[in-house]
Amino acid sequence: MKLVVKVNGKIPEEMIEQIRSQVDIVDVISDYMQLTKRGRNWFGLCPFHGENTPSFSVSQDKQIFHCFGCSAGGNAITFVMDIENIPFPNAVAKLGERVGIHLDIQYDSMNKDSQSYSKKEEKMIEAHEFAAQFYHHLLMNTEDGEKALNYLLKRGFTKELIETNGIGWSMPSWDTLSVLLKRNGYDLEEMAECGLIIQKESDHTYFDRFRNRVMFPIRDENGKVIAFSGRIIDSSDDAKYLNSPESPIFHKSQVLFNLDKARTYIRKKRQTILMEGFMDVLAANQAGVYNAVATMGTSLTGQHITKLKRLSEQIIICYDGDNAGWDAAKRAAEMLYTENFKVEVAVLPQELDPDEYIRKFGSESFEKQILEKPHAYISFMMMHARRNKNFQFENDVLQYIQEVLEQLVGRSSPIERDLYIKQLSSETNISEEAIKAQFRKFTADNEKNFKRAEQRNQTKPFEIQQKKTLSATDRAERLLLSHMLSNYEVVDKILKSEDPQPFAKDDYAAVFVRLIGFYEEHSSADYQRFLEIIEDPALRKIAMEAALVERDPEHAEAEIADCLKQLKKHKIEMQIKKLLHESQEAEKLHEHRRALEIAMQIIQLKKSLSAI
């Protein structure tokens, strides 16, 4: 049973606590990335920075996450805030839905100071949602859309699939959407910038970009409509597909079609099907394959790979069966293999694409014959290398052997090498001994190149280690903040002391100011709730790092006193450094009286420093 709560202002604290206590952080984070249990905690590749070794830890006992690489951390609510780039009320509402609590939030009043997008981008997304609903209504409920609906049904689309994906129809007239957008208060110049309409150069009037086409909404990974692809249903001179242009809200190099819906299925199957086109993904969905995603008319990019890496290490590439599809599959496979994915390639026959194969041979054949029988990475690379080669020609034979051995060097196990070298020998009639000798030469050359690169980069680990080393002042600030987070009386005592602002660094001072405000509203310490009110992720990292510091509760007063001493010493040292610089400047300008006064100040500061 769903509980509906209308929120006109601030979300009640008891409601926040109820939602936080009922959601499980492992379940929440697992919807966005792949986690593996090691001991008491769960680990995965951090979604907030690029990495190859999992340093992102989730504690189910404490209901918090922390990345040891980039220091990101928090609870389920702050994770959703950061991963979806949404403000606190929206994150609470989103998690509330998971536990049957619907928060009816008045967004205008709640989000004045915290927007996940700029106001202009929010309007663009809102307009796309509006257009998607309008197009879908035309397809499903009007005579104008009847022809397009029949076309989709004949192509194997079910009404459920059409509804689930919000597929629609755009009218053939030139300005149906333009007029509607203007009537609903949208800025037509902005609507042209985001690609929904186009402005004429001659008279600066506007007309619809998409006309007389079946409309497929393109959503980002959070399910927001950010673009469209329109398909003609009649034979004409127009391009079969017309896509939205790049815009402030749509970047092809970042978008994976269907990721918002596929994420849960990818996590369950621990495997991603990567396709070339969104129609292939929709056909796969219709065939009962729900863990498929596709790039949007562009080659696989590093940004795509980063998104995929969060979800699964196993990928099956299922691209078109023509020459272009084979070449694209090879490029994608190499990129993914280099990033330590377990890559397999499903090869389609007769130059078919997945959509055509499913319509020709059926859903069961696609799943059983194609997806369940993919080729291993090196096996596919051998198949690709064999294409368009004639083994009656010596150059083709040598080139083939070289291409395959280059794939085996540093990437294969002894068993795989033995298997593929036997296969090479059988295919080319070159002895296994000769091929193994060539392989050893490639291996030796590769090791030499690796050593040279290693020598060039040998200082990097030291540099990284140096960056992570904390100074005594860093440690003092972190430990002091840790005590403040666990006991509001520490803050109260410091505010009444001679130095009510003890921190040396501006970011710690900023967290301290927010903590003072927090304790004015809350009577007790609650670092998780405090993390949720910090909108700046960088400041939240500082608070999270401090919250994780080990304190000695039995000697808390002594620890706090030591921290304050260290910070006081640091401030005096910084003052002395500043005065020394001023003294040098005074000497240069021959201001001897001023230089003498500064010297006296330095002497006094050094005395106070030795007294601490």
Coordinates of C-alpha atoms in Angstrom, one line a residue:
M1 CA 0.0 0.0 0.0
K2 CA 1.4 3.4 -1.0
L3 CA 1.4 6.2 1.5
V4 CA 0.9 9.6 -0.2
V5 CA 2.3 12.6 1.7
K6 CA 1.7 16.2 0.5
V7 CA 4.7 18.4 1.2
N8 CA 4.2 22.2 0.9
G9 CA 7.4 23.2 2.5
K10 CA 10.3 21.5 4.2
I11 CA 10.1 17.6 4.3
P12 CA 9.4 16.6 8.0
E13 CA 12.5 15.2 9.7
E14 CA 10.6 12.1 10.8
M15 CA 9.6 11.4 7.2
I16 CA 13.3 11.7 6.1
E17 CA 14.4 9.3 8.8
Q18 CA 11.6 6.9 8.0
I19 CA 12.6 6.7 4.3
R20 CA 16.4 6.5 5.1
S21 CA 15.8 3.7 7.6
Q22 CA 13.7 1.6 5.3
V23 CA 15.9 1.7 2.2
D24 CA 19.0 -0.5 2.0
I25 CA 22.0 1.3 0.6
V26 CA 23.3 -1.8 -1.2
D27 CA 20.1 -2.2 -3.1
V28 CA 20.0 1.4 -4.0
I29 CA 23.6 1.6 -5.3
S30 CA 23.3 -1.8 -7.0
D31 CA 20.7 -0.2 -9.3
Y32 CA 23.4 2.1 -10.7
M33 CA 26.6 0.0 -10.6
Q34 CA 27.9 -3.5 -10.0
L35 CA 28.9 -4.4 -6.5
T36 CA 30.7 -7.5 -5.2
K37 CA 30.8 -8.6 -1.6
R38 CA 34.2 -9.0 0.0
G39 CA 34.0 -9.7 3.7
R40 CA 31.5 -7.5 5.5
N41 CA 31.5 -4.8 2.8
W42 CA 30.6 -4.5 -0.8
F43 CA 33.0 -3.1 -3.5
G44 CA 32.8 -1.7 -7.0
L45 CA 34.3 0.7 -9.5
C46 CA 33.6 4.3 -8.3
P47 CA 31.0 6.0 -10.5
F48 CA 32.4 9.4 -9.6
H49 CA 35.9 9.0 -11.0
G50 CA 37.6 6.8 -13.5
E51 CA 39.4 3.7 -12.1
N52 CA 40.3 0.1 -13.0
T53 CA 40.6 -1.3 -9.5
P54 CA 37.6 -1.1 -7.2
S55 CA 38.1 1.4 -4.4
F56 CA 34.4 2.2 -3.8
S57 CA 33.2 0.6 -0.6
V58 CA 29.6 0.2 0.7
S59 CA 28.9 -0.7 4.3
Q60 CA 25.6 -2.4 4.8
D61 CA 26.0 -2.3 8.6
K62 CA 26.6 1.5 8.7
Q63 CA 24.5 2.2 5.6
I64 CA 27.2 4.4 4.1
F65 CA 29.5 4.4 1.1
H66 CA 33.0 5.7 0.7
C67 CA 35.6 5.8 -2.1
F68 CA 39.2 5.5 -1.1
G69 CA 40.3 6.9 -4.4
C70 CA 38.4 10.2 -4.7
S71 CA 37.0 10.5 -1.1
A72 CA 33.3 10.6 -2.2
G73 CA 31.0 9.3 0.5
G74 CA 27.7 9.5 2.2
N75 CA 24.5 7.5 2.5
A76 CA 21.8 6.3 0.2
I77 CA 20.2 9.8 -0.1
T78 CA 23.4 11.6 -0.9
F79 CA 24.4 8.9 -3.4
V80 CA 21.2 9.5 -5.4
M81 CA 21.8 13.3 -5.1
D82 CA 25.3 12.9 -6.6
I83 CA 24.8 10.2 -9.2
E84 CA 21.6 11.8 -10.6
N85 CA 22.7 15.4 -10.0
I86 CA 19.4 16.2 -8.2
P87 CA 18.7 18.2 -5.0
F88 CA 18.0 16.7 -1.7
P89 CA 14.1 16.8 -1.8
N90 CA 14.1 15.0 -5.2
A91 CA 16.4 12.3 -3.9
V92 CA 14.3 11.8 -0.8
A93 CA 11.2 11.6 -3.0
K94 CA 12.8 9.1 -5.4
L95 CA 13.9 6.8 -2.5
G96 CA 10.5 7.2 -0.9
E97 CA 8.9 5.6 -4.0
R98 CA 11.0 2.5 -3.3
V99 CA 9.4 2.0 0.1
G100 CA 5.9 3.0 -0.8
I101 CA 5.9 6.6 0.3
H102 CA 5.0 9.1 -2.3
L103 CA 6.0 12.6 -1.5
D104 CA 3.9 15.2 -3.3
I105 CA 6.5 18.0 -3.3
Q106 CA 5.8 21.5 -4.5
Y107 CA 9.0 21.8 -6.6
D108 CA 8.8 25.5 -7.2
S109 CA 9.2 26.3 -3.5
M110 CA 11.5 23.5 -2.7
N111 CA 14.1 24.0 -5.5
K112 CA 14.7 27.7 -5.8
D113 CA 18.3 27.4 -4.7
S114 CA 19.1 23.9 -5.9
Q115 CA 18.6 22.9 -9.5
S116 CA 20.1 19.8 -11.1
Y117 CA 20.2 21.8 -14.4
S118 CA 20.3 25.4 -15.3
K119 CA 16.9 27.0 -15.7
K120 CA 17.2 27.0 -19.4
E121 CA 18.1 23.3 -19.5
E122 CA 15.2 22.5 -17.2
K123 CA 12.9 24.2 -19.7
M124 CA 14.4 22.2 -22.6
I125 CA 13.9 18.9 -20.8
E126 CA 10.4 19.9 -19.8
A127 CA 9.6 20.8 -23.4
H128 CA 10.9 17.4 -24.6
E129 CA 8.7 15.6 -22.0
F130 CA 5.8 17.7 -23.2
A131 CA 6.5 16.9 -26.9
A132 CA 6.9 13.2 -26.1
Q133 CA 3.5 13.1 -24.5
F134 CA 2.0 15.1 -27.4
Y135 CA 3.5 12.7 -30.0
H136 CA 2.4 9.7 -28.0
H137 CA -1.1 11.0 -27.7
L138 CA -1.3 11.5 -31.5
L139 CA -0.1 8.0 -32.2
M140 CA -2.4 6.2 -29.7
N141 CA -5.6 8.3 -29.7
T142 CA -6.1 10.1 -33.0
E143 CA -7.1 9.2 -36.6
D144 CA -4.0 11.0 -37.8
G145 CA -1.8 8.5 -36.0
E146 CA -3.7 5.4 -37.0
K147 CA -1.5 4.7 -40.1
A148 CA 1.7 4.9 -38.1
L149 CA 0.3 2.7 -35.3
N150 CA -0.7 0.0 -37.8
Y151 CA 2.8 0.3 -39.3
L152 CA 4.4 -0.4 -35.9
L153 CA 2.1 -3.2 -35.1
K154 CA 2.9 -4.9 -38.5
R155 CA 6.6 -4.6 -37.7
G156 CA 6.1 -6.6 -34.5
F157 CA 5.7 -3.8 -32.0
T158 CA 3.2 -4.6 -29.3
K159 CA 1.0 -1.9 -27.7
E160 CA 2.8 -2.6 -24.4
L161 CA 6.2 -1.9 -26.0
I162 CA 4.9 1.3 -27.6
E163 CA 3.4 2.5 -24.3
T164 CA 6.5 1.5 -22.3
N165 CA 8.8 3.5 -24.6
G166 CA 6.5 6.4 -25.2
I167 CA 6.7 6.0 -29.0
G168 CA 4.7 8.6 -30.9
W169 CA 3.8 10.3 -34.2
S170 CA 4.6 13.8 -35.5
M171 CA 2.0 15.5 -37.7
P172 CA 2.9 16.2 -41.4
S173 CA 2.0 20.0 -41.0
W174 CA 4.9 22.4 -40.7
D175 CA 4.3 24.1 -37.4
T176 CA 1.9 21.9 -35.2
L177 CA 4.4 21.6 -32.4
S178 CA 5.9 25.1 -32.8
V179 CA 2.4 26.6 -32.3
L180 CA 1.7 24.4 -29.3
L181 CA 5.0 25.2 -27.6
K182 CA 4.5 28.9 -28.0
R183 CA 0.9 28.6 -26.7
N184 CA 2.3 26.9 -23.6
G185 CA 4.8 29.6 -22.8
Y186 CA 8.0 28.1 -24.1
D187 CA 10.8 30.3 -25.6
L188 CA 10.9 29.4 -29.3
E189 CA 14.6 30.5 -29.5
E190 CA 15.4 28.0 -26.8
M191 CA 13.3 25.3 -28.4
A192 CA 15.3 25.8 -31.6
E193 CA 18.6 25.6 -29.6
C194 CA 17.6 22.2 -28.2
G195 CA 16.5 20.9 -31.6
L196 CA 12.7 20.5 -31.3
I197 CA 12.1 23.2 -33.9
I198 CA 14.0 25.2 -36.6
Q199 CA 14.2 28.9 -37.3
K200 CA 14.0 30.0 -40.9
E201 CA 16.8 32.3 -42.0
S202 CA 14.5 34.3 -44.4
D203 CA 11.9 35.6 -42.0
H204 CA 13.0 34.2 -38.6
T205 CA 9.8 32.3 -38.2
Y206 CA 9.8 28.7 -36.7
F207 CA 8.8 25.3 -38.0
D208 CA 8.8 21.8 -36.6
R209 CA 12.0 19.7 -37.1
F210 CA 10.1 16.4 -37.0
R211 CA 7.1 16.0 -39.4
N212 CA 5.3 12.9 -40.6
R213 CA 7.5 10.5 -38.7
V214 CA 7.2 7.8 -36.0
M215 CA 8.8 9.4 -33.0
F216 CA 11.2 7.5 -30.7
P217 CA 12.1 9.4 -27.5
I218 CA 15.7 9.2 -26.4
R219 CA 16.2 9.3 -22.6
D220 CA 19.2 9.9 -20.4
E221 CA 20.2 7.3 -17.8
N222 CA 17.7 8.9 -15.4
G223 CA 14.8 8.4 -17.7
K224 CA 14.4 12.1 -18.8
V225 CA 13.6 12.7 -22.5
I226 CA 16.5 14.7 -24.0
A227 CA 16.1 14.0 -27.8
F228 CA 14.2 12.2 -30.5
S229 CA 14.7 10.0 -33.5
G230 CA 12.0 10.2 -36.1
R231 CA 11.4 7.5 -38.8
I232 CA 9.5 7.8 -42.0
I233 CA 6.9 5.1 -42.8
D234 CA 6.5 5.9 -46.5
S235 CA 9.1 5.6 -49.2
S236 CA 10.2 9.2 -50.0
D237 CA 13.4 11.1 -50.7
D238 CA 13.7 12.1 -47.0
A239 CA 16.3 10.3 -44.9
K240 CA 14.9 7.2 -43.2
Y241 CA 15.9 8.5 -39.8
L242 CA 16.1 12.1 -38.5
N243 CA 17.8 12.6 -35.2
S244 CA 17.9 15.5 -32.8
P245 CA 21.1 17.6 -33.1
E246 CA 23.6 18.0 -30.4
S247 CA 22.3 20.4 -27.8
P248 CA 22.9 21.6 -24.2
I249 CA 20.9 18.5 -23.0
F250 CA 21.9 16.0 -25.7
H251 CA 25.4 14.8 -26.3
K252 CA 25.6 11.6 -28.4
S253 CA 29.0 10.7 -27.0
Q254 CA 27.5 10.3 -23.5
V255 CA 24.1 8.7 -24.2
L256 CA 23.4 5.0 -24.2
F257 CA 19.9 4.3 -25.4
N258 CA 17.7 2.3 -22.9
L259 CA 20.2 2.5 -20.0
D260 CA 17.5 3.9 -17.7
K261 CA 15.4 0.7 -18.3
A262 CA 18.2 -1.8 -18.8
R263 CA 20.2 -1.0 -15.7
T264 CA 18.2 -3.3 -13.4
Y265 CA 18.3 -6.2 -15.8
I266 CA 22.1 -5.7 -16.4
R267 CA 22.7 -5.9 -12.7
K268 CA 20.6 -9.1 -12.3
K269 CA 22.3 -10.9 -15.3
R270 CA 25.7 -9.3 -14.6
Q271 CA 25.9 -8.9 -18.4
T272 CA 25.3 -6.1 -20.9
I273 CA 24.3 -6.5 -24.6
L274 CA 25.8 -3.7 -26.6
M275 CA 24.1 -2.8 -29.9
E276 CA 24.6 -0.2 -32.6
G277 CA 21.1 1.2 -33.0
F278 CA 18.0 1.9 -30.8
M279 CA 15.7 -0.1 -33.1
D280 CA 17.9 -3.1 -32.4
V281 CA 17.4 -2.6 -28.7
L282 CA 13.6 -2.2 -29.1
A283 CA 13.5 -5.4 -31.2
A284 CA 15.6 -7.2 -28.5
N285 CA 13.2 -6.0 -25.8
Q286 CA 10.3 -7.4 -27.9
A287 CA 12.2 -10.7 -28.0
G288 CA 12.5 -10.7 -24.2
V289 CA 16.1 -9.4 -24.0
Y290 CA 16.0 -6.5 -21.6
N291 CA 19.7 -5.9 -20.8
A292 CA 20.5 -4.3 -24.1
V293 CA 21.8 -0.8 -24.7
A294 CA 22.9 1.1 -27.8
T295 CA 25.1 4.0 -28.8
M296 CA 23.3 6.9 -30.6
G297 CA 24.7 7.0 -34.1
T298 CA 28.2 7.3 -32.9
S299 CA 31.2 5.0 -32.2
L300 CA 31.7 3.8 -28.7
T301 CA 33.4 6.5 -26.6
G302 CA 35.3 6.6 -23.3
Q303 CA 32.3 8.2 -21.7
H304 CA 30.1 5.3 -22.8
I305 CA 32.7 2.8 -21.3
T306 CA 32.7 4.7 -18.0
K307 CA 28.9 4.2 -17.7
L308 CA 29.2 0.5 -18.8
K309 CA 32.0 -0.2 -16.3
R310 CA 29.7 0.8 -13.4
L311 CA 27.2 -1.9 -14.3
S312 CA 28.9 -5.1 -15.5
E313 CA 32.3 -6.5 -16.5
Q314 CA 30.7 -8.9 -19.1
I315 CA 29.7 -7.5 -22.4
I316 CA 28.3 -9.1 -25.5
I317 CA 28.7 -6.9 -28.6
C318 CA 25.9 -7.5 -31.1
Y319 CA 26.4 -5.3 -34.1
D320 CA 25.2 -5.5 -37.7
G321 CA 26.5 -8.4 -39.8
D322 CA 27.7 -6.2 -42.7
N323 CA 31.4 -5.1 -43.2
A324 CA 30.8 -1.8 -41.4
G325 CA 29.3 -3.7 -38.4
W326 CA 32.2 -6.1 -38.2
D327 CA 34.7 -3.2 -38.2
A328 CA 32.7 -1.3 -35.6
A329 CA 32.5 -4.4 -33.5
K330 CA 36.3 -4.9 -33.7
R331 CA 36.9 -1.3 -32.6
A332 CA 34.5 -1.5 -29.7
A333 CA 35.8 -4.9 -28.6
E334 CA 39.4 -3.7 -28.5
M335 CA 38.4 -0.6 -26.5
L336 CA 36.4 -2.7 -24.0
Y337 CA 39.1 -5.4 -23.8
T338 CA 41.7 -2.8 -23.0
E339 CA 39.5 -1.6 -20.1
N340 CA 39.5 -5.2 -18.7
F341 CA 36.0 -6.1 -19.7
K342 CA 35.2 -9.8 -20.5
V343 CA 34.2 -9.2 -24.1
E344 CA 32.3 -11.6 -26.4
V345 CA 30.9 -10.9 -29.8
A346 CA 27.7 -12.2 -31.2
V347 CA 28.0 -12.5 -35.0
L348 CA 24.9 -12.2 -37.2
P349 CA 24.7 -14.0 -40.6
Q350 CA 23.7 -12.7 -44.0
E351 CA 24.7 -9.1 -43.2
L352 CA 21.6 -8.7 -41.1
D353 CA 21.2 -6.3 -38.2
P354 CA 19.6 -7.6 -34.9
D355 CA 16.2 -6.1 -35.8
E356 CA 16.2 -7.8 -39.2
Y357 CA 17.4 -11.1 -37.8
I358 CA 14.6 -11.2 -35.1
R359 CA 11.9 -10.4 -37.7
K360 CA 13.3 -13.1 -40.1
F361 CA 14.2 -15.9 -37.7
G362 CA 12.3 -15.1 -34.5
S363 CA 13.0 -14.3 -30.9
E364 CA 13.9 -17.8 -29.8
S365 CA 16.5 -18.2 -32.6
F366 CA 18.0 -14.8 -31.7
E367 CA 18.4 -15.7 -28.0
K368 CA 19.5 -19.4 -28.5
Q369 CA 21.6 -19.2 -31.7
I370 CA 23.1 -15.7 -31.4
L371 CA 23.2 -14.4 -27.8
E372 CA 23.9 -17.7 -26.1
K373 CA 26.6 -18.7 -28.6
P374 CA 28.9 -15.6 -28.8
H375 CA 32.5 -15.8 -29.9
A376 CA 35.3 -15.2 -27.4
Y377 CA 37.3 -12.0 -27.9
I378 CA 40.3 -13.5 -29.6
S379 CA 38.2 -16.0 -31.6
F380 CA 36.3 -13.0 -33.1
M381 CA 39.5 -11.1 -33.7
M382 CA 40.8 -14.2 -35.7
M383 CA 37.5 -14.2 -37.7
H384 CA 37.9 -10.5 -38.4
A385 CA 41.5 -10.9 -39.5
R386 CA 40.6 -13.8 -41.9
R387 CA 38.0 -11.7 -43.7
N388 CA 39.0 -10.7 -47.3
K389 CA 42.3 -12.7 -47.1
N390 CA 43.3 -15.3 -49.6
F391 CA 45.7 -17.9 -48.0
Q392 CA 47.0 -18.8 -51.5
F393 CA 48.9 -15.5 -51.2
E394 CA 52.0 -15.4 -48.9
N395 CA 51.4 -11.8 -47.8
D396 CA 47.9 -12.5 -46.7
V397 CA 49.1 -15.5 -44.7
L398 CA 51.9 -13.6 -43.0
Q399 CA 49.6 -10.6 -42.3
Y400 CA 46.9 -12.9 -40.8
I401 CA 49.4 -14.6 -38.5
Q402 CA 50.9 -11.3 -37.4
E403 CA 47.4 -9.8 -36.6
V404 CA 46.4 -12.8 -34.5
L405 CA 49.7 -13.0 -32.6
E406 CA 49.5 -9.3 -31.8
Q407 CA 46.2 -10.0 -30.1
L408 CA 47.6 -13.0 -28.2
V409 CA 50.7 -11.1 -26.7
G410 CA 50.1 -10.2 -23.1
R411 CA 46.4 -11.0 -23.3
S412 CA 46.0 -14.7 -23.3
S413 CA 46.5 -17.6 -21.0
P414 CA 48.9 -20.5 -22.0
I415 CA 45.9 -22.7 -22.8
E416 CA 44.4 -20.1 -25.1
R417 CA 47.7 -19.5 -26.8
D418 CA 48.2 -23.2 -27.4
L419 CA 44.6 -23.5 -28.7
Y420 CA 44.8 -20.5 -31.1
I421 CA 48.4 -21.3 -32.3
K422 CA 47.2 -24.8 -33.2
Q423 CA 44.3 -23.2 -35.1
L424 CA 46.6 -20.8 -36.9
S425 CA 48.9 -23.7 -37.9
S426 CA 45.9 -25.7 -39.2
E427 CA 44.5 -22.8 -41.2
T428 CA 47.8 -21.6 -42.8
N429 CA 49.9 -24.8 -43.0
I430 CA 52.7 -23.1 -41.1
S431 CA 54.2 -25.2 -38.4
E432 CA 53.3 -24.6 -34.8
E433 CA 57.1 -24.3 -33.9
A434 CA 57.5 -21.5 -36.4
I435 CA 54.4 -19.7 -35.1
K436 CA 55.5 -20.1 -31.5
A437 CA 59.0 -18.7 -32.4
Q438 CA 57.3 -15.6 -33.9
F439 CA 55.1 -15.3 -30.8
R440 CA 58.2 -15.4 -28.5
K441 CA 59.7 -12.6 -30.6
F442 CA 56.6 -10.5 -30.4
T443 CA 56.5 -11.1 -26.6
A444 CA 60.1 -10.0 -26.2
D445 CA 59.6 -6.8 -28.2
N446 CA 56.4 -6.1 -26.2
E447 CA 58.3 -6.5 -22.9
K448 CA 61.1 -4.1 -24.1
N449 CA 58.5 -1.5 -25.0
F450 CA 56.8 -2.0 -21.6
K451 CA 60.0 -1.5 -19.7
R452 CA 60.8 1.7 -21.6
A453 CA 57.4 3.1 -20.8
E454 CA 57.7 2.0 -17.2
Q455 CA 61.1 3.8 -16.9
R456 CA 59.5 7.0 -18.3
N457 CA 56.7 6.8 -15.8
Q458 CA 58.6 5.5 -12.7
T459 CA 58.2 8.8 -10.8
K460 CA 54.4 8.8 -11.1
P461 CA 53.6 6.4 -8.2
F462 CA 55.8 8.5 -5.9
E463 CA 54.0 11.6 -7.0
I464 CA 50.6 10.1 -6.4
Q465 CA 51.8 8.9 -2.9
Q466 CA 53.0 12.4 -2.1
K467 CA 49.7 13.9 -3.0
K468 CA 47.9 11.6 -0.6
T469 CA 50.2 12.3 2.4
L470 CA 48.5 14.4 5.0
S471 CA 50.2 17.1 7.0
A472 CA 49.9 17.5 10.8
T473 CA 47.5 20.4 10.1
D474 CA 45.4 18.3 7.7
R475 CA 45.1 15.6 10.3
A476 CA 44.3 18.0 13.1
E477 CA 41.5 19.7 11.0
R478 CA 40.0 16.3 10.1
L479 CA 40.1 14.9 13.6
L480 CA 38.7 18.1 15.1
L481 CA 35.8 18.1 12.6
S482 CA 35.2 14.4 13.5
H483 CA 34.7 15.3 17.1
M484 CA 32.4 18.1 16.2
L485 CA 30.3 15.8 14.1
S486 CA 29.9 13.4 16.9
N487 CA 29.2 15.9 19.7
Y488 CA 27.5 19.2 19.4
E489 CA 29.0 20.4 22.7
V490 CA 32.4 20.5 21.1
V491 CA 31.1 23.2 18.7
D492 CA 29.4 25.1 21.5
K493 CA 32.6 25.2 23.6
I494 CA 34.7 26.4 20.6
L495 CA 32.2 29.1 19.7
K496 CA 32.5 30.5 23.3
S497 CA 36.3 30.3 23.2
E498 CA 38.9 33.0 22.3
D499 CA 39.1 31.6 18.8
P500 CA 35.6 30.8 17.6
Q501 CA 36.9 29.8 14.1
P502 CA 39.8 27.4 14.6
F503 CA 40.1 26.0 11.1
A504 CA 43.0 26.9 8.8
K505 CA 41.6 26.0 5.4
D506 CA 38.6 27.7 3.8
D507 CA 36.7 24.5 2.9
Y508 CA 36.9 23.2 6.5
A509 CA 35.7 26.7 7.7
A510 CA 32.8 26.4 5.2
V511 CA 31.8 23.0 6.6
F512 CA 32.1 24.4 10.1
V513 CA 29.7 27.3 9.3
R514 CA 27.2 24.8 8.0
L515 CA 27.6 22.6 11.0
I516 CA 26.8 25.6 13.3
G517 CA 23.6 26.1 11.4
F518 CA 22.8 22.4 11.6
Y519 CA 23.1 22.4 15.4
E520 CA 20.9 25.4 15.6
E521 CA 18.1 23.3 14.1
H522 CA 19.0 19.9 15.5
S523 CA 19.5 19.2 19.2
S524 CA 21.8 16.2 18.7
A525 CA 24.6 15.0 16.5
D526 CA 23.6 13.1 13.3
Y527 CA 26.4 13.1 10.7
Q528 CA 24.2 11.3 8.1
R529 CA 21.6 14.0 8.3
F530 CA 24.3 16.7 8.2
L531 CA 25.7 15.2 5.0
E532 CA 22.3 15.4 3.4
I533 CA 22.0 19.2 3.9
I534 CA 25.4 19.9 2.3
E535 CA 24.7 20.6 -1.4
D536 CA 28.3 21.0 -2.5
P537 CA 29.8 17.5 -3.2
A538 CA 33.3 18.8 -2.4
L539 CA 32.3 19.9 1.1
R540 CA 30.4 16.7 1.6
K541 CA 33.6 14.8 0.9
I542 CA 35.4 16.7 3.6
A543 CA 32.6 16.0 6.1
M544 CA 32.4 12.3 5.1
E545 CA 36.2 11.8 5.5
A546 CA 36.0 13.4 9.0
A547 CA 33.1 11.2 9.9
L548 CA 35.1 8.1 9.1
V549 CA 38.2 9.1 11.2
E550 CA 38.8 6.9 14.2
R551 CA 38.5 8.9 17.5
D552 CA 39.4 7.9 21.0
P553 CA 36.2 8.6 23.0
E554 CA 38.0 8.0 26.3
H555 CA 40.5 10.8 25.6
A556 CA 38.3 13.1 23.5
E557 CA 39.2 16.2 25.4
A558 CA 43.0 15.6 25.0
E559 CA 42.6 14.9 21.3
I560 CA 40.6 18.1 20.8
A561 CA 43.1 20.1 22.8
D562 CA 46.0 18.7 20.7
C563 CA 44.1 19.5 17.4
L564 CA 43.4 23.1 18.6
K565 CA 47.1 23.5 19.5
Q566 CA 48.3 22.3 16.1
L567 CA 45.8 24.6 14.3
K568 CA 46.8 27.6 16.5
K569 CA 50.5 26.9 15.7
H570 CA 49.7 26.6 12.0
K571 CA 47.9 30.0 12.0
I572 CA 50.8 31.7 13.8
E573 CA 53.3 30.1 11.4
M574 CA 51.2 31.4 8.5
Q575 CA 51.2 34.9 10.1
I576 CA 55.0 34.8 10.5
K577 CA 55.4 33.7 6.9
K578 CA 53.2 36.6 5.7
L579 CA 55.1 39.1 7.9
L580 CA 58.5 37.9 6.6
H581 CA 57.3 38.6 3.1
E582 CA 56.0 42.1 4.1
S583 CA 59.4 42.7 5.8
Q584 CA 61.3 41.9 2.6
E585 CA 59.0 44.2 0.7
A586 CA 59.6 47.0 3.2
E587 CA 63.4 46.6 3.0
K588 CA 63.2 46.8 -0.8
L589 CA 61.3 50.1 -0.5
H590 CA 63.8 51.3 2.1
E591 CA 60.9 51.6 4.7
H592 CA 63.2 50.8 7.6
R593 CA 60.8 52.0 10.4
R594 CA 58.1 49.7 9.0
A595 CA 60.5 46.8 8.6
L596 CA 61.5 47.2 12.3
E597 CA 57.9 47.2 13.4
I598 CA 57.3 44.0 11.4
A599 CA 60.4 42.4 13.0
M600 CA 59.1 43.1 16.4
Q601 CA 55.8 41.5 15.5
I602 CA 57.6 38.4 14.2
I603 CA 59.6 38.2 17.5
Q604 CA 56.4 38.3 19.5
L605 CA 54.7 35.7 17.4
K606 CA 57.7 33.4 17.7
K607 CA 57.6 33.7 21.5
S608 CA 53.9 32.8 21.5
L609 CA 54.6 29.9 19.2
S610 CA 57.3 28.5 21.5
A611 CA 54.8 28.9 24.4
I612 CA 52.2 26.6 22.9

